[in-house]
């Protein structure tokens, strides 16, 4: 351990943080009491905190540091771009080289005729763009009544008023007057939690057909689009049954509903292909991108749209845009990130090396007494904690109580593994090496053992 000394002592930093810094998705009172963990530097898959602890980051920050930490090339590019042109906008018929280069590169990487990019500063902003774009698209096609966007319960599409409305998180809808009008949520394809006695594939089909039922109920002439993550991330890494996506595609085709794939987490290699849409076999009209686009080194997001959508939107002035749409420094950094992903065949590493290796070890966790199912696609995995595997039981304690205990054990064992309710999730940097995967699994198993012992001690191993 090498303590970092070029900053104030941890306790002083924590006091200042508690006094002045409002954290996202955090009970700020609780945090002030406990003191936040302060991350000071990182390299590869390893974070260092203000006390010199070295922590394996199995979440790649917030699902975003695809190429790993500490790549100097990105810092060099950012510095060069800041010197040359730190800012200019892309409004009113102007543009600049980094935005041009990045848009062309994305068009080359994206499947099919997804050839046009509208830039934003984040995934939330990009999804807000999508709401306005799909509604405007149908208005331009002479069908202004088509304004409803169908999404799913427990989806995450961002935190702004628009994207938070698209998302299906009830705890978010309870605050600040969400959702906005004309957003409709259908059930998610979460077999473990909601599948009951149905075989998994039948359930997947049924949940896809909920889309058709919603379209028929709302009226085909009212529905503009369906939005979904190819594999739900923040909802708990929920891998849909194989029957789900082909049926969704059929329904979107049949009723001419625009399909928006939210690739903010799945995009840029995480599922073993460049895009999650390729992994699940769909042909979206629009893709939302962010996170892995720059590996989190700079804030940038966007919407990739097909030739047809771009032609319709381009037939009029689209009164929409952000000061930082296509920001030159963020664009240059993203472009360098894509160069590394491509030249170092990071996507191939996920598909052929790290992915299969992690899958084998991850799925073996299902033999742990606390683990019900272990699901994984590429570099996104989840395990369901349960007091009774055979019954797929949930704990008698409030949802998240056990997950939180497990997460605390992970943290104590220098592993960042998140919990969503009583589901544990990982999403490590794509460049993780087999020997680092061994460390990840060893720490995860140790944390599960410790969690199990705590549950026994506190008599929490009871089913609801
Ligand atoms: N779509 C998806 C699928 C996401 O996962 C967003 C959109 C919004 O992106 P921005 O860049 O606006 O945050 C996300 C973001 C979590 C967590 O707790 C997940 C996200 C963000 C913050 C926390 O898992 N995903």
CSV table of C-alpha atoms and ligand atoms in Angstrom, one decimal:
chain,number,residue,atom,x,y,z
A,1,UNK,CA,0.0,0.0,0.0
A,2,UNK,CA,1.3,3.4,-0.9
A,3,UNK,CA,-0.5,6.3,0.9
A,4,UNK,CA,-1.2,9.3,-1.3
A,5,UNK,CA,0.0,12.4,0.4
A,6,UNK,CA,-0.7,15.2,-2.1
A,7,UNK,CA,-4.1,16.1,-0.6
A,8,UNK,CA,-5.7,17.0,2.8
A,9,UNK,CA,-6.1,14.1,5.3
A,10,UNK,CA,-9.1,11.9,4.6
A,11,UNK,CA,-11.1,13.1,7.5
A,12,UNK,CA,-10.8,16.7,6.5
A,13,UNK,CA,-11.8,15.9,2.9
A,14,UNK,CA,-14.8,13.9,4.2
A,15,UNK,CA,-15.9,16.8,6.3
A,16,UNK,CA,-15.7,19.3,3.4
A,17,UNK,CA,-17.5,16.8,1.1
A,18,UNK,CA,-20.3,16.4,3.7
A,19,UNK,CA,-20.5,20.2,4.1
A,20,UNK,CA,-20.6,21.2,0.5
A,21,UNK,CA,-21.1,18.4,-2.0
A,22,UNK,CA,-24.5,17.0,-2.8
A,23,UNK,CA,-24.2,13.5,-4.1
A,24,UNK,CA,-26.4,11.8,-6.7
A,25,UNK,CA,-28.5,8.8,-5.6
A,26,UNK,CA,-27.1,9.0,-2.1
A,27,UNK,CA,-28.8,9.4,1.3
A,28,UNK,CA,-26.7,12.4,2.1
A,29,UNK,CA,-27.3,12.3,5.9
A,30,UNK,CA,-26.1,8.7,6.1
A,31,UNK,CA,-23.1,9.6,4.1
A,32,UNK,CA,-22.1,12.5,6.2
A,33,UNK,CA,-22.1,10.2,9.3
A,34,UNK,CA,-20.1,7.5,7.7
A,35,UNK,CA,-17.8,9.6,5.5
A,36,UNK,CA,-17.5,9.0,1.8
A,37,UNK,CA,-14.8,6.8,0.3
A,38,UNK,CA,-12.4,9.1,-1.6
A,39,UNK,CA,-10.9,7.7,-4.8
A,40,UNK,CA,-7.7,9.5,-5.7
A,41,UNK,CA,-6.2,7.6,-8.7
A,42,UNK,CA,-6.6,4.6,-10.8
A,43,UNK,CA,-4.8,2.5,-13.4
A,44,UNK,CA,-6.0,-0.5,-15.4
A,45,UNK,CA,-8.8,-2.1,-13.3
A,46,UNK,CA,-7.5,-0.9,-10.0
A,47,UNK,CA,-8.6,2.2,-7.9
A,48,UNK,CA,-6.6,3.7,-5.1
A,49,UNK,CA,-8.4,5.5,-2.3
A,50,UNK,CA,-7.1,8.3,-0.1
A,51,UNK,CA,-5.9,5.8,2.5
A,52,UNK,CA,-3.8,3.9,-0.1
A,53,UNK,CA,-6.1,0.9,-0.4
A,54,UNK,CA,-6.1,-0.8,-3.8
A,55,UNK,CA,-9.6,-1.8,-5.0
A,56,UNK,CA,-10.6,-3.9,-7.9
A,57,UNK,CA,-13.2,-1.9,-9.8
A,58,UNK,CA,-15.7,-4.5,-11.1
A,59,UNK,CA,-18.1,-1.8,-12.1
A,60,UNK,CA,-15.7,0.2,-14.5
A,61,UNK,CA,-16.7,3.3,-12.6
A,62,UNK,CA,-20.4,3.5,-13.5
A,63,UNK,CA,-20.3,0.9,-16.3
A,64,UNK,CA,-18.2,3.2,-18.5
A,65,UNK,CA,-14.4,2.8,-18.2
A,66,UNK,CA,-14.3,0.2,-21.0
A,67,UNK,CA,-10.6,0.6,-21.9
A,68,UNK,CA,-9.5,0.7,-18.2
A,69,UNK,CA,-8.0,3.6,-16.3
A,70,UNK,CA,-4.8,5.5,-16.9
A,71,UNK,CA,-4.5,5.5,-20.7
A,72,UNK,CA,-2.1,8.4,-21.4
A,73,UNK,CA,-3.1,8.5,-25.0
A,74,UNK,CA,-6.5,10.0,-24.1
A,75,UNK,CA,-4.8,12.6,-21.8
A,76,UNK,CA,-2.5,13.6,-24.6
A,77,UNK,CA,-5.3,14.0,-27.2
A,78,UNK,CA,-7.3,16.1,-24.7
A,79,UNK,CA,-4.4,18.4,-24.0
A,80,UNK,CA,-3.6,18.8,-27.7
A,81,UNK,CA,-7.3,19.5,-28.6
A,82,UNK,CA,-7.6,22.0,-25.8
A,83,UNK,CA,-4.6,23.9,-27.1
A,84,UNK,CA,-5.9,23.8,-30.7
A,85,UNK,CA,-9.6,24.4,-30.3
A,86,UNK,CA,-11.0,24.0,-26.8
A,87,UNK,CA,-14.5,24.9,-27.8
A,88,UNK,CA,-16.7,25.7,-30.6
A,89,UNK,CA,-20.3,24.9,-31.3
A,90,UNK,CA,-22.0,22.8,-33.9
A,91,UNK,CA,-25.1,25.1,-34.2
A,92,UNK,CA,-26.1,27.4,-37.1
A,93,UNK,CA,-24.2,25.7,-39.9
A,94,UNK,CA,-20.8,25.5,-38.2
A,95,UNK,CA,-18.8,22.4,-37.3
A,96,UNK,CA,-15.3,21.3,-36.4
A,97,UNK,CA,-12.9,18.5,-37.2
A,98,UNK,CA,-13.3,16.3,-34.0
A,99,UNK,CA,-17.1,16.2,-34.3
A,100,UNK,CA,-16.8,15.3,-38.0
A,101,UNK,CA,-14.3,12.6,-37.4
A,102,UNK,CA,-16.1,11.1,-34.5
A,103,UNK,CA,-19.5,11.1,-36.3
A,104,UNK,CA,-18.0,9.4,-39.3
A,105,UNK,CA,-16.2,6.8,-37.1
A,106,UNK,CA,-19.4,6.0,-35.2
A,107,UNK,CA,-21.3,5.6,-38.5
A,108,UNK,CA,-18.6,3.2,-39.7
A,109,UNK,CA,-18.9,1.1,-36.5
A,110,UNK,CA,-22.6,1.1,-36.1
A,111,UNK,CA,-24.5,-1.7,-37.9
A,112,UNK,CA,-26.7,-1.4,-41.0
A,113,UNK,CA,-27.7,2.1,-42.1
A,114,UNK,CA,-27.3,3.7,-38.7
A,115,UNK,CA,-25.1,6.4,-40.2
A,116,UNK,CA,-26.0,9.7,-38.5
A,117,UNK,CA,-25.2,11.0,-35.0
A,118,UNK,CA,-26.8,13.8,-33.0
A,119,UNK,CA,-24.4,14.5,-30.1
A,120,UNK,CA,-25.2,15.2,-26.5
A,121,UNK,CA,-23.3,15.5,-23.3
A,122,UNK,CA,-24.6,12.4,-21.6
A,123,UNK,CA,-27.0,9.4,-21.9
A,124,UNK,CA,-29.8,11.4,-20.3
A,125,UNK,CA,-29.5,14.2,-22.7
A,126,UNK,CA,-29.4,11.8,-25.6
A,127,UNK,CA,-32.6,10.1,-24.5
A,128,UNK,CA,-34.2,13.6,-24.2
A,129,UNK,CA,-33.2,14.2,-27.8
A,130,UNK,CA,-34.8,10.8,-28.7
A,131,UNK,CA,-38.1,11.8,-27.1
A,132,UNK,CA,-38.3,15.0,-29.2
A,133,UNK,CA,-36.9,13.4,-32.3
A,134,UNK,CA,-39.3,10.5,-32.6
A,135,UNK,CA,-42.3,12.7,-31.9
A,136,UNK,CA,-41.1,15.3,-34.4
A,137,UNK,CA,-40.4,12.4,-36.9
A,138,UNK,CA,-44.0,11.3,-36.9
A,139,UNK,CA,-45.3,14.9,-37.0
A,140,UNK,CA,-43.1,15.5,-40.1
A,141,UNK,CA,-44.6,12.3,-41.6
A,142,UNK,CA,-48.1,13.7,-41.2
A,143,UNK,CA,-48.9,11.5,-38.1
A,144,UNK,CA,-48.7,14.0,-35.2
A,145,UNK,CA,-50.9,11.8,-33.0
A,146,UNK,CA,-48.1,9.2,-32.8
A,147,UNK,CA,-46.5,10.6,-29.6
A,148,UNK,CA,-46.6,7.8,-27.0
A,149,UNK,CA,-43.3,6.1,-26.2
A,150,UNK,CA,-43.5,2.7,-24.7
A,151,UNK,CA,-40.8,1.7,-22.2
A,152,UNK,CA,-40.5,-0.8,-19.5
A,153,UNK,CA,-40.8,-1.0,-15.7
A,154,UNK,CA,-37.4,-1.1,-14.0
A,155,UNK,CA,-35.7,0.4,-17.1
A,156,UNK,CA,-33.0,3.1,-16.6
A,157,UNK,CA,-32.7,5.7,-19.3
A,158,UNK,CA,-31.3,8.6,-17.3
A,159,UNK,CA,-32.2,11.2,-14.7
A,160,UNK,CA,-33.4,14.3,-16.5
A,161,UNK,CA,-37.1,15.0,-16.6
A,162,UNK,CA,-37.5,13.4,-20.0
A,163,UNK,CA,-35.2,10.4,-19.7
A,164,UNK,CA,-36.3,9.8,-16.1
A,165,UNK,CA,-39.8,9.5,-17.4
A,166,UNK,CA,-38.7,7.0,-20.0
A,167,UNK,CA,-37.1,5.0,-17.2
A,168,UNK,CA,-39.3,2.8,-15.2
A,169,UNK,CA,-37.9,3.3,-11.7
A,170,UNK,CA,-40.9,4.1,-9.4
A,171,UNK,CA,-38.6,5.7,-6.8
A,172,UNK,CA,-37.6,8.2,-9.4
A,173,UNK,CA,-41.2,8.9,-10.6
A,174,UNK,CA,-42.1,9.7,-7.0
A,175,UNK,CA,-39.9,12.7,-7.0
A,176,UNK,CA,-40.3,15.9,-9.0
A,177,UNK,CA,-43.5,15.2,-11.0
A,178,UNK,CA,-42.5,12.4,-13.3
A,179,UNK,CA,-43.4,11.0,-15.8
A,180,UNK,CA,-44.1,13.5,-18.5
A,181,UNK,CA,-47.3,12.7,-20.6
A,182,UNK,CA,-47.4,10.0,-23.2
A,183,UNK,CA,-44.9,7.6,-21.8
A,184,UNK,CA,-46.2,4.1,-21.1
A,185,UNK,CA,-44.5,1.3,-19.2
A,186,UNK,CA,-44.9,-2.4,-19.8
A,187,UNK,CA,-43.5,-5.3,-17.8
A,188,UNK,CA,-39.9,-6.3,-18.0
A,189,UNK,CA,-38.6,-9.8,-19.1
A,190,UNK,CA,-37.3,-10.6,-15.6
A,191,UNK,CA,-37.9,-14.4,-15.4
A,192,UNK,CA,-36.1,-15.0,-12.0
A,193,UNK,CA,-38.2,-12.5,-10.2
A,194,UNK,CA,-41.5,-12.5,-12.1
A,195,UNK,CA,-41.6,-15.7,-14.1
A,196,UNK,CA,-43.5,-17.8,-11.6
A,197,UNK,CA,-44.0,-21.4,-12.8
A,198,UNK,CA,-43.6,-20.5,-16.5
A,199,UNK,CA,-40.7,-22.0,-18.5
A,200,UNK,CA,-38.2,-19.2,-19.2
A,201,UNK,CA,-38.7,-19.0,-23.0
A,202,UNK,CA,-42.5,-19.0,-22.8
A,203,UNK,CA,-42.2,-16.2,-20.3
A,204,UNK,CA,-39.9,-14.2,-22.6
A,205,UNK,CA,-42.4,-14.5,-25.4
A,206,UNK,CA,-45.3,-13.5,-23.2
A,207,UNK,CA,-43.4,-10.4,-21.9
A,208,UNK,CA,-42.6,-9.4,-25.5
A,209,UNK,CA,-46.3,-9.8,-26.5
A,210,UNK,CA,-47.1,-7.3,-23.7
A,211,UNK,CA,-45.8,-4.8,-26.2
A,212,UNK,CA,-48.3,-5.8,-28.9
A,213,UNK,CA,-51.1,-5.7,-26.3
A,214,UNK,CA,-50.1,-2.2,-25.3
A,215,UNK,CA,-50.0,-1.0,-28.9
A,216,UNK,CA,-53.4,-2.4,-29.5
A,217,UNK,CA,-54.8,-0.9,-26.3
A,218,UNK,CA,-53.3,2.5,-26.9
A,219,UNK,CA,-54.0,2.5,-30.6
A,220,UNK,CA,-51.4,2.0,-33.4
A,221,UNK,CA,-52.0,5.6,-34.5
A,222,UNK,CA,-50.9,6.9,-31.0
A,223,UNK,CA,-47.6,5.0,-30.6
A,224,UNK,CA,-44.3,6.5,-31.8
A,225,UNK,CA,-41.6,4.2,-30.4
A,226,UNK,CA,-40.5,1.5,-28.1
A,227,UNK,CA,-37.3,2.0,-26.1
A,228,UNK,CA,-35.3,-0.6,-24.2
A,229,UNK,CA,-31.8,-1.6,-23.1
A,230,UNK,CA,-30.7,-4.7,-25.0
A,231,UNK,CA,-29.8,-6.0,-21.6
A,232,UNK,CA,-31.1,-4.0,-18.6
A,233,UNK,CA,-28.1,-2.7,-16.6
A,234,UNK,CA,-29.1,-0.5,-13.6
A,235,UNK,CA,-32.2,-2.6,-13.1
A,236,UNK,CA,-30.0,-5.4,-12.1
A,237,UNK,CA,-28.3,-6.9,-15.2
A,238,UNK,CA,-31.4,-8.7,-16.3
A,239,UNK,CA,-30.7,-10.9,-19.3
A,240,UNK,CA,-33.9,-11.5,-21.2
A,241,UNK,CA,-34.9,-15.0,-22.3
A,242,UNK,CA,-33.7,-15.7,-25.9
A,243,UNK,CA,-37.3,-15.7,-27.1
A,244,UNK,CA,-37.8,-12.0,-26.1
A,245,UNK,CA,-36.0,-9.8,-28.6
A,246,UNK,CA,-37.0,-11.6,-31.8
A,247,UNK,CA,-40.6,-11.2,-30.9
A,248,UNK,CA,-40.1,-7.5,-30.0
A,249,UNK,CA,-38.5,-6.9,-33.4
A,250,UNK,CA,-41.4,-8.6,-35.1
A,251,UNK,CA,-43.9,-6.5,-33.3
A,252,UNK,CA,-42.1,-3.2,-34.0
A,253,UNK,CA,-41.9,-4.2,-37.7
A,254,UNK,CA,-45.6,-5.2,-37.9
A,255,UNK,CA,-46.9,-1.9,-36.4
A,256,UNK,CA,-44.2,0.4,-37.8
A,257,UNK,CA,-43.1,1.5,-34.3
A,258,UNK,CA,-39.6,3.0,-34.1
A,259,UNK,CA,-37.3,0.9,-32.1
A,260,UNK,CA,-34.8,2.7,-29.8
A,261,UNK,CA,-32.0,0.6,-28.4
A,262,UNK,CA,-30.5,2.3,-25.4
A,263,UNK,CA,-26.9,1.2,-25.8
A,264,UNK,CA,-25.5,3.5,-23.1
A,265,UNK,CA,-24.2,0.5,-21.1
A,266,UNK,CA,-24.3,-2.3,-23.8
A,267,UNK,CA,-22.5,-0.3,-26.5
A,268,UNK,CA,-18.8,-0.2,-27.3
A,269,UNK,CA,-18.0,-3.8,-26.6
A,270,UNK,CA,-19.6,-4.7,-23.3
A,271,UNK,CA,-21.6,-7.6,-24.6
A,272,UNK,CA,-18.9,-9.0,-26.8
A,273,UNK,CA,-20.0,-7.1,-29.9
A,274,UNK,CA,-19.7,-3.4,-30.7
A,275,UNK,CA,-23.3,-3.0,-29.8
A,276,UNK,CA,-25.8,-5.0,-27.6
A,277,UNK,CA,-28.3,-4.8,-30.5
A,278,UNK,CA,-25.9,-7.2,-32.5
A,279,UNK,CA,-25.7,-9.5,-29.5
A,280,UNK,CA,-29.5,-9.8,-29.2
A,281,UNK,CA,-30.1,-9.6,-32.9
A,282,UNK,CA,-32.2,-6.5,-33.4
A,283,UNK,CA,-32.3,-3.7,-36.0
A,284,UNK,CA,-33.0,-0.5,-34.1
A,285,UNK,CA,-33.9,2.8,-35.8
A,286,UNK,CA,-32.1,4.8,-33.1
A,287,UNK,CA,-29.4,3.9,-30.6
A,288,UNK,CA,-28.6,5.9,-27.5
A,289,UNK,CA,-24.9,6.0,-26.7
A,290,UNK,CA,-22.7,7.5,-23.9
A,291,UNK,CA,-20.4,5.9,-21.3
A,292,UNK,CA,-18.1,3.5,-23.2
A,293,UNK,CA,-18.1,5.9,-26.2
A,294,UNK,CA,-15.3,7.8,-24.3
A,295,UNK,CA,-14.7,5.1,-21.7
A,296,UNK,CA,-15.8,7.8,-19.3
A,297,UNK,CA,-12.7,10.0,-19.9
A,298,UNK,CA,-14.9,12.8,-21.1
A,299,UNK,CA,-18.6,13.4,-20.8
A,300,UNK,CA,-20.2,12.7,-24.2
A,301,UNK,CA,-23.3,10.9,-25.5
A,302,UNK,CA,-25.5,10.9,-28.6
A,303,UNK,CA,-28.2,9.3,-30.7
A,304,UNK,CA,-27.3,7.3,-33.8
A,305,UNK,CA,-30.1,7.2,-36.3
A,306,UNK,CA,-30.8,5.5,-39.6
A,307,UNK,CA,-30.6,7.1,-43.0
A,308,UNK,CA,-34.4,7.2,-43.1
A,309,UNK,CA,-34.8,8.9,-39.7
A,310,UNK,CA,-32.1,11.4,-40.6
A,311,UNK,CA,-33.7,12.2,-43.9
A,312,UNK,CA,-37.1,12.9,-42.3
A,313,UNK,CA,-35.6,15.0,-39.4
A,314,UNK,CA,-33.3,16.7,-41.8
A,315,UNK,CA,-36.2,17.9,-44.0
A,316,UNK,CA,-37.0,20.6,-41.4
A,317,UNK,CA,-35.1,22.6,-38.8
A,318,UNK,CA,-34.9,20.5,-35.6
A,319,UNK,CA,-35.1,23.1,-32.8
A,320,UNK,CA,-32.9,21.1,-30.4
A,321,UNK,CA,-29.3,21.0,-29.3
A,322,UNK,CA,-26.9,21.4,-26.4
A,323,UNK,CA,-24.0,23.9,-25.9
A,324,UNK,CA,-21.8,20.9,-25.7
A,325,UNK,CA,-23.2,18.8,-28.6
A,326,UNK,CA,-20.1,17.3,-30.2
A,327,UNK,CA,-17.8,19.2,-27.8
A,328,UNK,CA,-14.3,19.2,-29.5
A,329,UNK,CA,-12.3,17.9,-26.5
A,330,UNK,CA,-14.8,15.2,-25.7
A,331,UNK,CA,-15.1,14.2,-29.3
A,332,UNK,CA,-11.3,14.0,-29.7
A,333,UNK,CA,-11.1,11.9,-26.6
A,334,UNK,CA,-13.9,9.6,-27.7
A,335,UNK,CA,-12.2,9.1,-31.1
A,336,UNK,CA,-9.0,8.1,-29.4
A,337,UNK,CA,-10.9,5.7,-27.2
A,338,UNK,CA,-12.5,4.1,-30.3
A,339,UNK,CA,-9.1,3.8,-31.9
A,340,UNK,CA,-7.8,1.9,-28.9
A,341,UNK,CA,-10.9,-0.3,-28.7
A,342,UNK,CA,-10.5,-1.1,-32.4
A,343,UNK,CA,-6.7,-1.4,-32.8
A,344,UNK,CA,-6.3,-3.4,-29.6
A,345,UNK,CA,-9.3,-5.6,-30.5
A,346,UNK,CA,-10.8,-5.0,-27.1
A,347,UNK,CA,-14.2,-6.3,-28.4
A,348,UNK,CA,-12.6,-9.5,-29.5
A,349,UNK,CA,-10.9,-9.8,-26.1
A,350,UNK,CA,-14.4,-9.7,-24.5
A,351,UNK,CA,-15.8,-12.1,-27.0
A,352,UNK,CA,-13.0,-14.7,-27.1
A,353,UNK,CA,-10.9,-14.3,-24.0
A,354,UNK,CA,-12.1,-12.4,-21.0
A,355,UNK,CA,-15.8,-13.1,-21.6
A,356,UNK,CA,-15.7,-16.9,-21.8
A,357,UNK,CA,-13.2,-17.0,-18.9
A,358,UNK,CA,-15.4,-14.8,-16.7
A,359,UNK,CA,-18.6,-16.6,-17.7
A,360,UNK,CA,-17.2,-19.9,-16.5
A,361,UNK,CA,-16.1,-18.6,-13.1
A,362,UNK,CA,-19.2,-16.4,-12.7
A,363,UNK,CA,-21.7,-19.1,-13.4
A,364,UNK,CA,-19.9,-21.4,-10.9
A,365,UNK,CA,-20.9,-18.9,-8.2
A,366,UNK,CA,-24.4,-20.4,-8.5
A,367,UNK,CA,-23.1,-23.3,-6.3
A,368,UNK,CA,-22.8,-20.9,-3.4
A,369,UNK,CA,-25.6,-21.4,-0.8
A,370,UNK,CA,-26.7,-17.8,-1.1
A,371,UNK,CA,-26.8,-17.6,-4.9
A,372,UNK,CA,-29.9,-18.4,-6.9
A,373,UNK,CA,-29.0,-17.7,-10.4
A,374,UNK,CA,-25.8,-16.3,-12.0
A,375,UNK,CA,-26.3,-14.6,-15.3
A,376,UNK,CA,-23.7,-13.0,-17.6
A,377,UNK,CA,-23.3,-11.7,-21.1
A,378,UNK,CA,-19.8,-10.4,-22.1
A,379,UNK,CA,-18.7,-8.1,-19.3
A,380,UNK,CA,-22.0,-7.6,-17.5
A,381,UNK,CA,-23.1,-10.1,-14.9
A,382,UNK,CA,-25.5,-10.5,-12.0
A,383,UNK,CA,-26.3,-12.9,-9.2
A,384,UNK,CA,-29.6,-13.2,-7.4
A,385,UNK,CA,-29.2,-13.7,-3.6
A,386,UNK,CA,-31.8,-15.9,-2.1
A,387,UNK,CA,-32.6,-17.7,1.1
A,388,UNK,CA,-34.1,-20.6,-1.0
A,389,UNK,CA,-32.8,-21.4,-4.5
A,390,UNK,CA,-35.4,-24.0,-5.4
A,391,UNK,CA,-38.3,-21.7,-4.6
A,392,UNK,CA,-36.6,-18.6,-6.1
A,393,UNK,CA,-37.5,-17.1,-2.8
A,394,UNK,CA,-37.0,-13.5,-1.7
A,395,UNK,CA,-35.8,-12.6,1.7
A,396,UNK,CA,-38.2,-11.7,4.5
A,397,UNK,CA,-36.2,-8.5,5.2
A,398,UNK,CA,-36.8,-5.3,3.2
A,399,UNK,CA,-35.5,-5.6,-0.4
A,400,UNK,CA,-31.9,-4.5,-0.5
A,401,UNK,CA,-31.0,-5.3,3.1
A,402,UNK,CA,-29.1,-8.4,2.2
A,403,UNK,CA,-27.7,-6.9,-1.0
A,404,UNK,CA,-26.3,-4.0,1.1
A,405,UNK,CA,-24.6,-6.3,3.6
A,406,UNK,CA,-23.0,-8.2,0.7
A,407,UNK,CA,-21.9,-4.9,-1.0
A,408,UNK,CA,-20.3,-3.8,2.3
A,409,UNK,CA,-18.4,-7.1,2.5
A,410,UNK,CA,-17.2,-6.5,-1.0
A,411,UNK,CA,-16.0,-3.0,-0.2
A,412,UNK,CA,-14.2,-4.3,2.9
A,413,UNK,CA,-12.5,-6.9,0.6
A,414,UNK,CA,-11.4,-4.3,-1.9
A,415,UNK,CA,-13.9,-5.2,-4.6
A,416,UNK,CA,-16.4,-2.8,-6.1
A,417,UNK,CA,-19.5,-4.9,-6.8
A,418,UNK,CA,-22.8,-3.1,-6.7
A,419,UNK,CA,-26.2,-4.3,-5.4
A,420,UNK,CA,-29.6,-3.6,-6.9
A,421,UNK,CA,-32.0,-4.7,-4.3
A,422,UNK,CA,-30.8,-8.2,-3.4
A,423,UNK,CA,-29.1,-8.7,-6.7
A,424,UNK,CA,-25.3,-8.2,-7.0
A,425,UNK,CA,-24.0,-6.9,-10.3
A,426,UNK,CA,-20.6,-6.4,-12.1
A,427,UNK,CA,-19.5,-4.6,-15.2
A,428,UNK,CA,-15.7,-4.6,-15.1
A,429,UNK,CA,-13.4,-2.7,-17.6
A,430,UNK,CA,-13.4,-4.7,-20.8
A,431,UNK,CA,-9.6,-5.0,-20.7
A,432,UNK,CA,-9.6,-7.1,-17.5
A,433,UNK,CA,-7.1,-10.0,-17.7
A,434,UNK,CA,-7.8,-13.6,-16.7
A,435,UNK,CA,-5.6,-13.3,-13.6
A,436,UNK,CA,-7.6,-10.2,-12.5
A,437,UNK,CA,-10.8,-12.1,-13.1
A,438,UNK,CA,-9.4,-14.7,-10.6
A,439,UNK,CA,-9.0,-12.0,-8.0
A,440,UNK,CA,-12.5,-10.6,-8.7
A,441,UNK,CA,-14.0,-14.1,-8.2
A,442,UNK,CA,-11.9,-14.9,-5.1
A,443,UNK,CA,-13.0,-11.6,-3.5
A,444,UNK,CA,-16.6,-12.1,-4.5
A,445,UNK,CA,-16.7,-15.6,-3.1
A,446,UNK,CA,-15.1,-14.4,0.2
A,447,UNK,CA,-17.6,-11.6,0.4
A,448,UNK,CA,-20.5,-14.0,-0.2
A,449,UNK,CA,-19.2,-16.3,2.5
A,450,UNK,CA,-18.9,-13.4,5.0
A,451,UNK,CA,-22.3,-12.2,4.0
A,452,UNK,CA,-23.8,-15.7,4.6
A,453,UNK,CA,-22.2,-15.8,8.0
A,454,UNK,CA,-23.7,-12.4,8.9
A,455,UNK,CA,-27.1,-13.5,7.7
A,456,UNK,CA,-26.9,-16.7,9.9
A,457,UNK,CA,-25.8,-14.7,12.9
A,458,UNK,CA,-28.6,-12.1,12.4
A,459,UNK,CA,-31.2,-14.7,11.5
A,460,UNK,CA,-31.8,-13.1,8.2
A,461,UNK,CA,-31.8,-16.3,6.1
A,462,UNK,CA,-35.6,-16.3,6.1
A,463,UNK,CA,-37.9,-16.3,3.1
A,464,UNK,CA,-40.7,-13.8,2.7
B,1,LIG,N1,-29.3,4.9,-20.4
B,1,LIG,C1,-28.8,3.8,-19.7
B,1,LIG,C2,-29.1,2.4,-20.2
B,1,LIG,C3,-28.0,4.1,-18.6
B,1,LIG,O1,-27.5,3.0,-18.0
B,1,LIG,C4,-28.3,6.4,-19.0
B,1,LIG,C5,-29.1,6.1,-20.1
B,1,LIG,C6,-28.1,7.9,-18.6
B,1,LIG,O2,-26.8,8.2,-18.9
B,1,LIG,P1,-26.1,9.5,-18.1
B,1,LIG,O3,-24.8,9.7,-18.9
B,1,LIG,O4,-27.0,10.6,-18.3
B,1,LIG,O5,-26.0,9.1,-16.7
B,1,LIG,C7,-27.7,5.4,-18.2
B,1,LIG,C8,-26.9,5.7,-17.1
B,1,LIG,C9,-26.4,2.8,-11.7
B,1,LIG,C10,-26.2,3.9,-12.6
B,1,LIG,O6,-26.6,3.0,-10.5
B,1,LIG,C11,-26.5,3.7,-14.0
B,1,LIG,C12,-26.4,4.8,-14.8
B,1,LIG,C13,-26.0,6.1,-14.3
B,1,LIG,C14,-25.8,6.2,-13.0
B,1,LIG,C15,-25.9,5.1,-12.1
B,1,LIG,O7,-26.3,1.6,-12.1
B,1,LIG,N2,-26.7,4.6,-16.2
